[in-house]
Short mmCIF file of C-alpha atoms and ligand atoms in Angstrom, two decimals:
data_model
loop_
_atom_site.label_atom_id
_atom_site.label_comp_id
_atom_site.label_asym_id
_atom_site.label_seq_id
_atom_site.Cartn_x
_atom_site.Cartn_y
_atom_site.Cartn_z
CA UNK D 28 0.00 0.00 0.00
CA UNK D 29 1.64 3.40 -0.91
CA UNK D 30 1.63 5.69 1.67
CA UNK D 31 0.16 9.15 0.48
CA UNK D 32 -2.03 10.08 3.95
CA UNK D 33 -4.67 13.18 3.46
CA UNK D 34 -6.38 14.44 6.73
CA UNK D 35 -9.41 16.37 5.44
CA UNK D 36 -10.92 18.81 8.59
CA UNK D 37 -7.70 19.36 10.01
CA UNK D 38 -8.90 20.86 13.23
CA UNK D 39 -7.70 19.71 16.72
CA UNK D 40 -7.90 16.13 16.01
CA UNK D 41 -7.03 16.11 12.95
CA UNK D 42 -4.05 18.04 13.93
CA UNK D 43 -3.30 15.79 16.83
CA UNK D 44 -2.77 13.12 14.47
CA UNK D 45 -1.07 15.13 12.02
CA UNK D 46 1.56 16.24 14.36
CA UNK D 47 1.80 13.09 15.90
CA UNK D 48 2.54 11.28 12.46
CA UNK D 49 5.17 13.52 11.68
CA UNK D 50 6.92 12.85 15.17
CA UNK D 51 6.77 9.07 14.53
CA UNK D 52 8.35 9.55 11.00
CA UNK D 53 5.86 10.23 8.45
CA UNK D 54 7.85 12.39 6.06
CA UNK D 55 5.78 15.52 5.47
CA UNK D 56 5.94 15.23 1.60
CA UNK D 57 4.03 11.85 1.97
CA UNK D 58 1.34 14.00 3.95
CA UNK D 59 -1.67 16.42 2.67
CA UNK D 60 -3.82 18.07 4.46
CA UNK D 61 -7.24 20.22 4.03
CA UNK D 62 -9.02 22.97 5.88
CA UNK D 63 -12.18 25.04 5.35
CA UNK D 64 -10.37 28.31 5.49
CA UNK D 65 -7.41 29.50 3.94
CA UNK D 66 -6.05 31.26 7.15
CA UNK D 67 -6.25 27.75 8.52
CA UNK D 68 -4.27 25.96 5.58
CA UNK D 69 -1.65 28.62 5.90
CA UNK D 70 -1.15 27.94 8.93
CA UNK D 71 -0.49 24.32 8.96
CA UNK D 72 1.63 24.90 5.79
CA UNK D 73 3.79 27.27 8.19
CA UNK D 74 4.18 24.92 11.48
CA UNK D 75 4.04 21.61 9.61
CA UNK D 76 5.41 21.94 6.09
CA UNK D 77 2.87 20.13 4.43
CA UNK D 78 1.00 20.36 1.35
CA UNK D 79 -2.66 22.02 1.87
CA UNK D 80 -4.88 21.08 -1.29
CA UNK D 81 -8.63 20.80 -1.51
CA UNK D 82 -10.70 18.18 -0.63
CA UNK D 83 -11.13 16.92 -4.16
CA UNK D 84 -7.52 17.29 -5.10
CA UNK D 85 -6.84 14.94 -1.84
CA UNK D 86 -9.18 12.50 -2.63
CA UNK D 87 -7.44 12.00 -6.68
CA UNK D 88 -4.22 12.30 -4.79
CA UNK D 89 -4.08 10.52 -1.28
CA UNK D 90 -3.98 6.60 -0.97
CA UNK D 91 -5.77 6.95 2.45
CA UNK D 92 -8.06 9.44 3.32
CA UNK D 93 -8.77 10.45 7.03
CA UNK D 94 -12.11 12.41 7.44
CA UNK D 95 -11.97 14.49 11.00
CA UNK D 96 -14.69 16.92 10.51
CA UNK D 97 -17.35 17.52 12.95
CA UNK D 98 -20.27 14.57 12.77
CA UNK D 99 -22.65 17.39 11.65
CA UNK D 100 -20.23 18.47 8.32
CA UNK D 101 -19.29 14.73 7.43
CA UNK D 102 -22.79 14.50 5.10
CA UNK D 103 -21.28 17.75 3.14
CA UNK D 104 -17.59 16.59 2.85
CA UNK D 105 -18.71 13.07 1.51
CA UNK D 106 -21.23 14.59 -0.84
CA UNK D 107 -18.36 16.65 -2.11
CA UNK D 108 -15.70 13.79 -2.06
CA UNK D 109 -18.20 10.98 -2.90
CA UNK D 110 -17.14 11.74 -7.46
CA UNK D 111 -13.41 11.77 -6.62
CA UNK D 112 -13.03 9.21 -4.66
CA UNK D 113 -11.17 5.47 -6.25
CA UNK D 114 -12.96 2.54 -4.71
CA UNK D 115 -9.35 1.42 -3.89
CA UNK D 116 -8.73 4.38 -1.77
CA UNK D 117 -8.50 3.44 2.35
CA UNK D 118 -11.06 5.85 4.29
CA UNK D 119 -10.63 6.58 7.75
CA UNK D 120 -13.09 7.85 9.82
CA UNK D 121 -12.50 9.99 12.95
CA UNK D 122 -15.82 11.00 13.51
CA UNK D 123 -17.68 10.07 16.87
CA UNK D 124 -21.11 8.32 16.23
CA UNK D 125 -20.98 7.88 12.15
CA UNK D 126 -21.31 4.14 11.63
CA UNK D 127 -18.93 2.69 8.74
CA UNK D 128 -22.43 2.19 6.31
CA UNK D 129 -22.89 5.71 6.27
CA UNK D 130 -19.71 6.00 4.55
CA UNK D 131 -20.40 2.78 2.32
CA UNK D 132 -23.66 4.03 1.18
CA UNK D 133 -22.09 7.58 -0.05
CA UNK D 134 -19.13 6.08 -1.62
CA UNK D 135 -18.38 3.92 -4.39
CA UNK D 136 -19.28 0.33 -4.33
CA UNK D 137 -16.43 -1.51 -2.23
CA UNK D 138 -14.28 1.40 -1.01
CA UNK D 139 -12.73 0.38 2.43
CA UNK D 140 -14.01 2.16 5.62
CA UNK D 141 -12.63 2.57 8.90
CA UNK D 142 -13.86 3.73 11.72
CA UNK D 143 -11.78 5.04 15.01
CA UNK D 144 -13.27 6.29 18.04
CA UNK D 145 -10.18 8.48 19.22
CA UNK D 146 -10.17 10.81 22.63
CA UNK D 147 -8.71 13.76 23.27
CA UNK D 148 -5.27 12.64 25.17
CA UNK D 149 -4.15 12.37 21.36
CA UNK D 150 -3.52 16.11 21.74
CA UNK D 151 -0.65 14.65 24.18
CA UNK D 152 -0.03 11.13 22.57
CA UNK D 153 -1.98 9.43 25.29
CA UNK D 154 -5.31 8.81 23.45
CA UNK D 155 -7.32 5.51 23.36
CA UNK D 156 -8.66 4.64 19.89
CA UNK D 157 -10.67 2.68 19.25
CA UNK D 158 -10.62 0.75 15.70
CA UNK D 159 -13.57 -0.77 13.96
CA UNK D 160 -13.51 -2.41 10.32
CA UNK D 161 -16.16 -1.61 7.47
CA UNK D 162 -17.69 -4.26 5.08
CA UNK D 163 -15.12 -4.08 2.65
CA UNK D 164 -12.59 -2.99 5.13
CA UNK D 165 -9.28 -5.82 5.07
CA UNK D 166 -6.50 -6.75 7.72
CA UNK D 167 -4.13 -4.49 6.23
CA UNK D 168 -6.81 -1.49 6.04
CA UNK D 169 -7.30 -1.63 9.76
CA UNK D 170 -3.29 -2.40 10.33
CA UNK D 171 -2.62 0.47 8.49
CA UNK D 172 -5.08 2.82 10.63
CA UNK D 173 -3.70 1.41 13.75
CA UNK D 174 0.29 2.60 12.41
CA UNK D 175 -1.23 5.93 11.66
CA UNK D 176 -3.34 6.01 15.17
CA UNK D 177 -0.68 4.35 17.09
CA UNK D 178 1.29 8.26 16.44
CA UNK D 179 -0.93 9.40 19.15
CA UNK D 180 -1.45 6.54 21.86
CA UNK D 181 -3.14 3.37 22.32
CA UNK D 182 -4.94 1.63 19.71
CA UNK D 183 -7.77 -1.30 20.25
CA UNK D 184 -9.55 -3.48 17.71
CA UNK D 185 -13.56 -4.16 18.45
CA UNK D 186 -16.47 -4.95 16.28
CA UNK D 187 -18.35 -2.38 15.18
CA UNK D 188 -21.37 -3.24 18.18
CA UNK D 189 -18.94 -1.84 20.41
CA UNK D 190 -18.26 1.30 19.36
CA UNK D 191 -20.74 2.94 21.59
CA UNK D 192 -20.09 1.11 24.82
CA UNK D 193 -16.31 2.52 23.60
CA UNK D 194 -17.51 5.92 23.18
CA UNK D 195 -19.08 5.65 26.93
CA UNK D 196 -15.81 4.58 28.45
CA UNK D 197 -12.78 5.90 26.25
CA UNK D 198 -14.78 8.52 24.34
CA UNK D 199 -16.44 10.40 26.95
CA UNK D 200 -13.83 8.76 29.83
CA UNK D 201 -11.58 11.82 29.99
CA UNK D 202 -14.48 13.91 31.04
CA UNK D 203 -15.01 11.73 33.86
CA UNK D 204 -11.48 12.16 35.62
CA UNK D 205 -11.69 16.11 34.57
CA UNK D 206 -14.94 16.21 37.03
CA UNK D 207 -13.46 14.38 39.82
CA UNK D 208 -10.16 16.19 39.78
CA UNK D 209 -12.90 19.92 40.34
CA UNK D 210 -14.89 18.05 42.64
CA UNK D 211 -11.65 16.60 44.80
CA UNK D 212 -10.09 19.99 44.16
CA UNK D 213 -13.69 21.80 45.86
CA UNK D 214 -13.02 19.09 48.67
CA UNK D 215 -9.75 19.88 49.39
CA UNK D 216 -10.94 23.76 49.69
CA UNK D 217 -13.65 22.23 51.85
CA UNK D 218 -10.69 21.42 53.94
CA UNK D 219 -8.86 24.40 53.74
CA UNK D 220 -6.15 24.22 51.24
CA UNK D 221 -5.65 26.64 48.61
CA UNK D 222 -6.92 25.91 45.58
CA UNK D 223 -3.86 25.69 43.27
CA UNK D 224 -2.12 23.42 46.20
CA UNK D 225 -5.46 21.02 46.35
CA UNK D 226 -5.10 20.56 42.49
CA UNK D 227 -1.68 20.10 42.40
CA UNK D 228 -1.82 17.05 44.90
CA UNK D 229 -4.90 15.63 43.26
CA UNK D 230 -3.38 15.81 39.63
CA UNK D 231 -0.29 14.11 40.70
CA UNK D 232 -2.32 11.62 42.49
CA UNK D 233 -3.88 10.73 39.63
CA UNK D 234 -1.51 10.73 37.55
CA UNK D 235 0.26 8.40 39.86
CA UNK D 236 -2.46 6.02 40.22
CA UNK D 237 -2.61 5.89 36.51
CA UNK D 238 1.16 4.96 36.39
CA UNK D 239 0.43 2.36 38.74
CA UNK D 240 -3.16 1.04 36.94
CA UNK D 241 -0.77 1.02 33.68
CA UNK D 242 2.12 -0.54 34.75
CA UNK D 243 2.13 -2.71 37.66
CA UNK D 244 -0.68 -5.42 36.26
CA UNK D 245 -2.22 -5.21 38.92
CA UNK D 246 -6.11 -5.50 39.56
CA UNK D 247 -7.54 -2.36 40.51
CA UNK D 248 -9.01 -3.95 43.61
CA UNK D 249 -5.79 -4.71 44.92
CA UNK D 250 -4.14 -1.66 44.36
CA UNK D 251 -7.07 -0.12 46.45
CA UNK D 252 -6.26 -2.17 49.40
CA UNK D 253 -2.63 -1.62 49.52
CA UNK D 254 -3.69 1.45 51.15
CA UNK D 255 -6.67 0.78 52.89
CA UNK D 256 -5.47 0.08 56.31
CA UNK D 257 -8.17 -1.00 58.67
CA UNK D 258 -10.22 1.42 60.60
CA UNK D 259 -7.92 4.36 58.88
CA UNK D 260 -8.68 7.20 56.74
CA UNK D 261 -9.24 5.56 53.20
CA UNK D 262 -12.04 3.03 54.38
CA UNK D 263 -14.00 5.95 55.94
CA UNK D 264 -13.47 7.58 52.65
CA UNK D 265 -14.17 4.40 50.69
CA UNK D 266 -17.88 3.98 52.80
CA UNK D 267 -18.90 7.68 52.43
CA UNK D 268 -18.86 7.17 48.54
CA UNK D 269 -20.84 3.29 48.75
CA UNK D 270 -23.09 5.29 50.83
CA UNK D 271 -23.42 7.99 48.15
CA UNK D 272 -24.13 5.34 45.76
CA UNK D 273 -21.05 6.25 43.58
CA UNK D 274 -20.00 2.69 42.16
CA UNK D 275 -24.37 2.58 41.30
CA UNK D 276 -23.77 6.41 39.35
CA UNK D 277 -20.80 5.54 36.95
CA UNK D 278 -22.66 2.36 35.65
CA UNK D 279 -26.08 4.41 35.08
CA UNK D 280 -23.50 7.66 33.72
CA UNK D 281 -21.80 5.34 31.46
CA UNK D 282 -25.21 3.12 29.97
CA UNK D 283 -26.56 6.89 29.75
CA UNK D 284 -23.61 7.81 27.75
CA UNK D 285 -23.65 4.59 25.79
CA UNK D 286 -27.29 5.32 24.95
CA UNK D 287 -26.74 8.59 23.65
CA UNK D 288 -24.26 7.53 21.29
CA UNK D 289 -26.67 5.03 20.03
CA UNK D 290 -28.97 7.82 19.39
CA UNK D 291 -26.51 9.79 17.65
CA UNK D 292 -25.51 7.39 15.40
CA UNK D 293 -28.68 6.45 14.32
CA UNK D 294 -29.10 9.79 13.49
CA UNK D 295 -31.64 11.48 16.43
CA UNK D 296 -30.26 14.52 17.04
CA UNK D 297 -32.36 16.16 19.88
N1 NAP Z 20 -12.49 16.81 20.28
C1 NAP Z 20 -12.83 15.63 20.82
O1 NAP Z 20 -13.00 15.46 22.01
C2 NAP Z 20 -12.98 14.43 19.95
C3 NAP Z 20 -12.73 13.18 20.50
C4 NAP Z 20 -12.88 12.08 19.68
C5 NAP Z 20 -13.30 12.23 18.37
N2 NAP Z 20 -13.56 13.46 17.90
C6 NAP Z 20 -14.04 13.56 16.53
O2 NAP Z 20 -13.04 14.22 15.77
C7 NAP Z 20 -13.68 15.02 14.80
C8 NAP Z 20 -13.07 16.39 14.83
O3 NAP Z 20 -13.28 16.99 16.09
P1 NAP Z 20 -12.46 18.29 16.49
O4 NAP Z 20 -12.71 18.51 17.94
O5 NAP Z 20 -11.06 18.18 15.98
O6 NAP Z 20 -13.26 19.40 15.64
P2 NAP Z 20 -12.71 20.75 14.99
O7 NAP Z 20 -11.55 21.29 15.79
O8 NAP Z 20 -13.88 21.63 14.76
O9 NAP Z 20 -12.11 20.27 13.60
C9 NAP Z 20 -12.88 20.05 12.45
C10 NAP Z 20 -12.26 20.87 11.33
O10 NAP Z 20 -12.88 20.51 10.12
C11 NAP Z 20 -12.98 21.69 9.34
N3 NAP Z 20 -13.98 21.47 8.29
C12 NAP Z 20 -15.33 21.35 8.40
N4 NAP Z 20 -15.89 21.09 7.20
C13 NAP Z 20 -14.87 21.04 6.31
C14 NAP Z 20 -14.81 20.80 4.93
N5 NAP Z 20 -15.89 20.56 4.19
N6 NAP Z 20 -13.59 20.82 4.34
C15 NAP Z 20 -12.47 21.05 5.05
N7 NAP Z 20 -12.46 21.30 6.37
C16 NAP Z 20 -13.65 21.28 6.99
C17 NAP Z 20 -13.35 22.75 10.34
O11 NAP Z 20 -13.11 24.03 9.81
P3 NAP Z 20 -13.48 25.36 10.63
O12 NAP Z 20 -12.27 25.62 11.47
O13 NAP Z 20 -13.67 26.39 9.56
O14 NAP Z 20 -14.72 25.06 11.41
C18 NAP Z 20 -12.43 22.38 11.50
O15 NAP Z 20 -11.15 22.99 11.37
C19 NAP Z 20 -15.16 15.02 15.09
O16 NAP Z 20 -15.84 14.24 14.14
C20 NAP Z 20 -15.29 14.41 16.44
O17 NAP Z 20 -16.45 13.60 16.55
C21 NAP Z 20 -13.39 14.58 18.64
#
């Protein structure tokens, strides 16, 4: 497979992933990109020295196309692709929601689809993406989307079902850790440290319980009672948030965000 790679919607994932395939080698003359407005293509010309073209000339050009427009613009872009576009050319989906038919049905008969559920730790090369295969989607289409994911973080295969359980847990997940860092921050005020002090020790907590989840194999379980000692500090902790029904509000949070996502991608809106 020759390696010409257009990103078409090169906003802040699509930059993400530009930047990060040009850290792990991609040679900027194998790389095209496209933008909606010319201030825009300038300036990822400038910082990235890449080719900026327009969405038709990428899709004569490119081998494999990656799509990272918003969900709402993807109907526009394909309509305006959909007459350029080789059957043989490898498209890549980045947008949350848009199942791999959508694609199929808007393109021509047989073109390979992929879609990838990406967060947004790609903007620091820690994302999760998440990797799912069209119909006419081979092996070597979704290897080839994991190389050019894998610039940014973690890559996992699933069937297409599981996209939006995916979207619940990677998707959405950051958001989840971004709300209990504020509300352990607004606790530690509640105790009466400064604020910028209270985030500081929560961030590196987590950060270092992340290490830890990561590396050490460990179950999560056990890591959590390597420093719950009994009758101490961390079990009181531990019962206030049973008692608060915690554990019961990140399984309803996450089926609620699963359920969304359903919605969304069979196209309900509101
Ligand atoms: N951000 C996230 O948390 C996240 C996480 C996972 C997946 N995603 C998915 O990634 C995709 C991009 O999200 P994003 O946050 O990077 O959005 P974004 O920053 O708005 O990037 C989209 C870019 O596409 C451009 N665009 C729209 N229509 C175009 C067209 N016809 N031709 C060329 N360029 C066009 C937009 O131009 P303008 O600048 O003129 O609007 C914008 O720069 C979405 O589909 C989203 O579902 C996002």
């Amino acid at each position: 497979m020759s390696q010409k790679v257009a990103v078409l919607g090169t906003g802040k994932i699509g930059e993400a992933l530009l930047s990060g395939m040009i850290r792990a080698g991609w040679a900027p003359a194998d790389l095209l990109v496209t933008a909606r407005r010319p201030e825009r293509a300038e300036e990822l010309r400038t910082r990235y020295g890449v080719a900026t073209v327009s969405n038709t000339e990428a899709a004569k050009t490119a081998d494999t196309l990656i799509l990272t427009v918003k969900p709402q613009d993807m109907g526009a872009l394909l309509d305006e692709l959909a007459p350029h576009v080789p059957a043989d050319r490898l498209v890549i989906s980045g947008a949350a929601g848009i199942p791999t038919s959508f694609f199929e049905e808007r393109l021509a008969t047989g073109t390979p689809v992929v879609r990838v559920m990406t967060n947004t730790p790609a903007l620091v090369d820690e994302a999760m993406s998440v990797i799912s295969a069209g119909s006419h989607a081979t092996a070597e289409h979704v290897a080839h989307a994991e190389e050019i994911f894998g610039a940014v973080g973690k890559t996992l295969r699933v069937p297409e079902s599981q996209q939006d359980a995916c979207t619940a847990l990677s998707g959405s997940g950051p958001a989840y850790f971004f709300y209990l860092v504020e509300a352990m921050t607004d606790a530690g005020i509640l105790l009466g440290l400064p604020r910028d002090k209270a985030h500081d020790l929560i961030v590196q907590s987590a950060i270092g319980a992340a290490v830890m989840l990561r590396d050490s194999g460990e179950h999560p379980v056990k890591l959590r009672e390597n420093v719950t000692s009994p009758a101490g500090t961390t079990i009181n902790a531990i019962r206030e948030l049973e008692n608060h029904g915690v554990r019961a509000a990140l399984i309803a949070a996450l089926e609620a965000a699963r359920d969304r996502s359903r919605e969304l991608a069979s196209g309900k809106k509101d």
